[in-house]
Amino acid sequence: MRIQIYGAGIAGSFLHILLSRDFKTYVKDVRKEPDCICAWGTIYQEARELYREIGVNFDEYILTRPRHIIINNIMLRNVGFVTFDRRRLLHDLWSQLRFGEKEADIVIDATGYERALLPKVAEDNLYPTIQFLEKHNIEEDVFIYIRRVGYAWAFPLGNHIWHVGAGGKNISITKRLLKDLRRKYEFDNGTGSVCSCRGWVRLLPPSRCKPFIHENIVGVGEAIGCVSSFGEGNIPALRSAQILYESLREDRLEKYEERILREFKWIEMEHKFVNRIQRGRKMAVLHLLPIVLYIESRRVAKPPRDLFRHLMRYLMKR
Ligand SMILES: Cc1cc2nc3c(=O)[nH]c(=O)nc-3n(C[C@H](O)[C@H](O)[C@H](O)COP(=O)(O)OP(=O)(O)OC[C@H]3O[C@@H](n4cnc5c(N)ncnc54)[C@H](O)[C@@H]3O)c2cc1C
């Protein structure tokens, strides 16, 4: 079977290496080199195991292991979050890929938020993002500022370099969130921006991004909504690529959609949770909170000791 992948980002490059073991596979990307500054954060254990499958030692790409994750001034103990050199990792992977565009039996849409080949998603939910690489002399923790309409972040990348950015319902909200994050955590005294760019992130769960398969085109990664409602898309992109590889190798593509939906139940849950927060449905938020805490406290950060106090404040707030 001949396979053509479009998009050599996180999902496409990983998938290409897996598929090349069993199939004649080519990949094409609109870029001449991997994009540079998006998505520096991930979950260490999961990334390490996934990349080990293609012979990559993920430890070589780690930049920082922050001690704390500070969300709206609440300090959480980091469990598994690391920042990594995504650009160098993709560069190294690209040197192993077979680039080209050939006739194929299966075409894979790994074009991220673009979803360039599959039919467009009805009522898509793309958040515009802005991000900067900057220098700051600040303790290397992760800083996050979340509102109902979006979020802003500052990730330490080592050597005083920070990835600072925001994503919101529209560009003026995004800018405002970034401004608020800077003020709240004193990120405006940097010694200058190294570079900056804009992007988009799809905040819609897989169940809302169907079809995953259309004629001979199959979607993977962010193209089919494999991104958590907190904007975490690296691990879901890799895991969806792994599932697609297994489905093709076992000649069970008809099970792909079902397997994706089963795997990413946690993403569906988190989207539901954020949706309820956005609509101000406080009791419904409380109902889902234990599940979300259970998921995230194993992967990302331990809840604070004074969680109850923060909950009470949230419930009392108008
Ligand atoms: C600002 C920002 C910060 C983020 N931070 C994080 C983070 O810290 N942690 C995290 O886990 N996730 C983060 N994400 C989400 C994460 O980046 C994505 O969900 C993840 O990269 C999705 O992987 P993918 O392979 O599906 O798509 P991508 O990695 O985006 O790859 C898509 C590829 O397709 C190519 N392409 C596009 N159109 C075409 C076309 N027509 N033909 C051929 N190629 C095409 C692009 O050039 C790109 O190389 C962030 C996203 C943004 C926008």
XYZ file of C-alpha atoms in Angstrom, residues 10-292:
283
model
C 4.256 16.467 15.596
C 1.828 13.804 14.300
C 2.959 13.622 10.661
C 6.692 13.204 11.287
C 6.154 10.545 13.974
C 3.609 8.706 11.828
C 5.864 8.774 8.787
C 8.640 7.000 10.666
C 6.222 4.357 11.963
C 4.514 3.768 8.600
C 7.766 3.557 6.664
C 8.452 0.255 8.425
C 5.566 -1.426 6.591
C 4.480 0.815 3.709
C 5.879 2.985 0.955
C 5.310 6.409 2.528
C 6.014 9.989 1.473
C 5.392 13.212 3.325
C 4.920 16.778 2.147
C 4.881 19.936 4.240
C 4.205 23.501 3.146
C 7.162 24.638 5.232
C 10.811 24.363 4.247
C 11.737 23.709 7.861
C 9.806 22.841 11.047
C 7.943 25.683 12.717
C 9.859 27.176 15.579
C 8.175 28.453 18.652
C 4.831 26.762 19.365
C 4.280 23.993 21.852
C 7.252 23.717 24.136
C 5.478 21.972 26.990
C 4.613 18.308 27.323
C 4.207 15.392 29.719
C 7.585 13.755 30.218
C 6.712 10.102 30.820
C 4.241 9.877 27.960
C 6.486 11.689 25.476
C 9.444 9.510 26.439
C 7.528 6.282 25.862
C 5.989 7.398 22.582
C 9.258 8.651 21.111
C 11.078 5.531 22.267
C 8.904 3.636 19.813
C 10.700 5.363 16.926
C 14.122 5.136 18.556
C 14.280 8.721 19.824
C 15.696 9.461 23.269
C 13.349 12.210 24.428
C 15.648 13.076 27.370
C 18.044 14.692 24.905
C 15.456 17.343 24.074
C 14.376 18.399 27.558
C 14.991 22.050 28.366
C 13.531 22.471 31.866
C 11.675 20.558 34.579
C 9.884 23.339 36.470
C 9.110 22.686 40.147
C 5.797 24.489 40.215
C 2.885 25.296 37.957
C 1.259 28.530 39.008
C -2.308 28.955 37.772
C -4.045 32.260 38.562
C -1.611 32.699 41.459
C -2.392 29.242 42.885
C 0.813 27.260 43.224
C 0.676 23.569 42.264
C 3.449 21.010 42.524
C 4.539 19.886 39.077
C 4.259 16.146 38.476
C 5.186 15.453 34.869
C 5.393 18.679 32.893
C 8.634 19.494 31.066
C 9.595 21.968 28.386
C 11.452 20.563 25.405
C 13.230 21.712 22.287
C 10.472 20.978 19.817
C 12.264 22.678 16.960
C 15.451 20.608 17.324
C 13.445 17.409 17.786
C 11.471 18.039 14.590
C 14.673 19.002 12.771
C 16.247 15.684 13.714
C 13.124 13.768 12.682
C 12.910 15.614 9.355
C 16.379 14.356 8.457
C 14.926 10.809 8.538
C 11.781 11.540 6.477
C 11.201 10.800 2.820
C 9.793 14.040 1.439
C 7.809 14.041 -1.775
C 4.355 13.929 -3.264
C 3.318 10.699 -4.995
C 0.144 8.969 -6.044
C -1.153 7.000 -3.066
C -3.847 4.589 -1.921
C -4.238 6.387 1.411
C -3.759 10.120 1.957
C -3.228 11.387 5.506
C -4.278 14.824 6.676
C -1.766 15.726 9.394
C -1.989 19.450 8.691
C -2.929 20.443 12.249
C -5.445 23.246 12.714
C -5.484 23.803 8.927
C -7.235 20.473 8.270
C -6.337 21.161 4.662
C -7.688 17.959 3.085
C -10.627 16.682 5.105
C -14.006 18.442 4.806
C -14.229 21.527 7.025
C -15.581 21.087 10.549
C -19.051 22.511 11.138
C -18.895 25.189 13.870
C -15.145 24.943 14.201
C -13.557 26.573 17.251
C -10.134 28.003 16.421
C -8.506 30.323 18.953
C -6.000 32.848 17.602
C -2.702 32.788 19.507
C 0.236 35.142 19.822
C 3.552 34.089 21.246
C 7.010 35.427 21.930
C 10.423 34.143 22.856
C 11.785 36.530 25.453
C 14.492 36.937 28.056
C 13.468 37.267 31.712
C 15.170 36.805 35.047
C 12.345 34.964 36.783
C 12.285 31.710 38.789
C 11.808 28.818 36.323
C 8.234 27.834 37.150
C 5.321 27.584 34.722
C 2.957 30.558 34.874
C -0.598 30.294 33.603
C -3.446 32.747 33.629
C -6.875 31.321 32.722
C -10.118 33.156 32.118
C -13.377 31.882 30.660
C -12.437 33.313 27.266
C -8.941 31.870 26.950
C -5.579 31.556 28.632
C -2.059 32.925 28.679
C 1.166 31.178 29.626
C 4.868 31.645 30.289
C 7.059 28.542 29.961
C 10.740 28.564 30.952
C 13.055 27.233 28.240
C 16.313 27.546 30.171
C 19.077 30.190 30.023
C 16.503 32.859 30.958
C 14.587 32.315 27.708
C 10.807 32.133 28.043
C 7.973 31.174 25.743
C 5.261 33.699 26.555
C 1.920 33.639 24.768
C -1.855 33.591 24.859
C -4.868 32.190 23.034
C -8.409 33.516 23.275
C -11.782 33.602 21.602
C -10.630 36.460 19.370
C -7.447 38.405 18.832
C -8.312 41.341 21.089
C -9.118 38.945 23.951
C -5.845 37.124 23.249
C -3.903 40.393 23.510
C -5.698 41.350 26.698
C -4.956 37.975 28.313
C -1.295 38.338 27.463
C -1.226 41.816 28.943
C -2.896 40.538 32.125
C -0.420 37.677 32.440
C 2.477 40.109 32.085
C 1.092 42.372 34.762
C 0.110 39.582 37.142
C 3.438 37.759 37.058
C 5.719 40.707 36.218
C 6.747 39.465 32.811
C 6.991 42.900 31.266
C 10.519 43.686 32.375
C 12.273 41.369 29.918
C 15.391 42.422 28.106
C 13.708 42.063 24.760
C 11.848 39.717 22.517
C 13.954 37.175 20.606
C 11.165 36.484 18.115
C 7.400 36.324 17.837
C 4.631 34.859 15.716
C 0.929 34.129 15.542
C -0.957 30.860 15.229
C -4.205 29.050 15.842
C -5.255 26.220 18.077
C -8.355 24.057 17.587
C -10.338 23.822 20.819
C -12.904 21.252 19.802
C -12.876 17.597 20.909
C -12.580 14.710 18.419
C -16.305 13.916 18.562
C -16.970 17.381 17.060
C -14.326 17.016 14.324
C -15.855 14.271 12.228
C -15.404 12.882 9.690
C -11.982 11.436 10.494
C -12.095 9.534 7.202
C -13.394 10.902 3.917
C -12.936 8.849 0.739
C -9.238 7.842 0.884
C -8.249 10.707 3.239
C -7.644 9.961 6.930
C -7.097 12.662 9.564
C -4.753 12.573 12.549
C -3.655 14.908 15.354
C -5.111 18.377 15.686
C -6.839 18.019 12.295
C -9.330 15.721 14.061
C -9.468 17.593 17.370
C -6.836 15.711 19.349
C -6.098 18.703 21.607
C -7.210 19.095 25.212
C -9.332 22.066 26.209
C -6.226 23.446 27.948
C -4.416 23.523 24.576
C -2.312 20.397 25.088
C -1.876 18.837 21.657
C 1.561 17.211 21.517
C 0.833 13.938 23.307
C -2.646 13.557 21.741
C -1.113 14.119 18.273
C 1.497 11.407 18.873
C -0.969 8.984 20.388
C -3.460 9.472 17.536
C -0.640 8.814 15.051
C 0.211 5.616 16.902
C -3.436 4.492 16.738
C -3.593 5.271 13.022
C -0.411 3.308 12.399
C -1.793 0.293 14.277
C -5.123 0.516 12.433
C -3.380 0.543 9.040
C -0.904 -2.185 9.919
C -3.675 -4.443 11.208
C -5.832 -3.545 8.188
C -8.600 -2.361 10.519
C -9.080 1.214 9.409
C -12.834 0.853 9.911
C -12.133 0.755 13.676
C -10.012 3.929 13.658
C -12.760 6.398 14.558
C -14.010 4.223 17.407
C -10.484 3.777 18.785
C -9.774 7.519 18.670
C -13.008 8.341 20.472
C -12.296 5.719 23.131
C -8.682 6.865 23.658
C -9.585 10.534 23.981
C -12.533 10.272 26.341
C -10.450 12.356 28.746
C -10.244 15.156 26.171
C -14.021 15.045 25.724
C -14.394 15.296 29.501
C -12.050 18.271 29.777
C -13.819 20.103 26.968
C -17.129 19.536 28.725
C -15.573 20.869 31.941
C -14.234 24.052 30.307
C -17.494 24.535 28.455
C -19.363 24.508 31.765
C -16.928 26.997 33.270
C -17.400 29.259 30.250
C -21.152 29.135 30.669
C -20.899 29.830 34.400
C -22.593 26.545 35.374
C -20.872 26.261 38.731
C -22.638 23.204 40.133
C -22.057 21.339 36.861
C -18.379 22.326 37.090
C -18.203 20.841 40.590
C -19.716 17.639 39.278
C -16.878 17.115 36.764
C -14.088 18.551 38.897
C -13.087 15.265 40.631
C -12.663 13.542 37.255
C -10.575 16.363 35.784
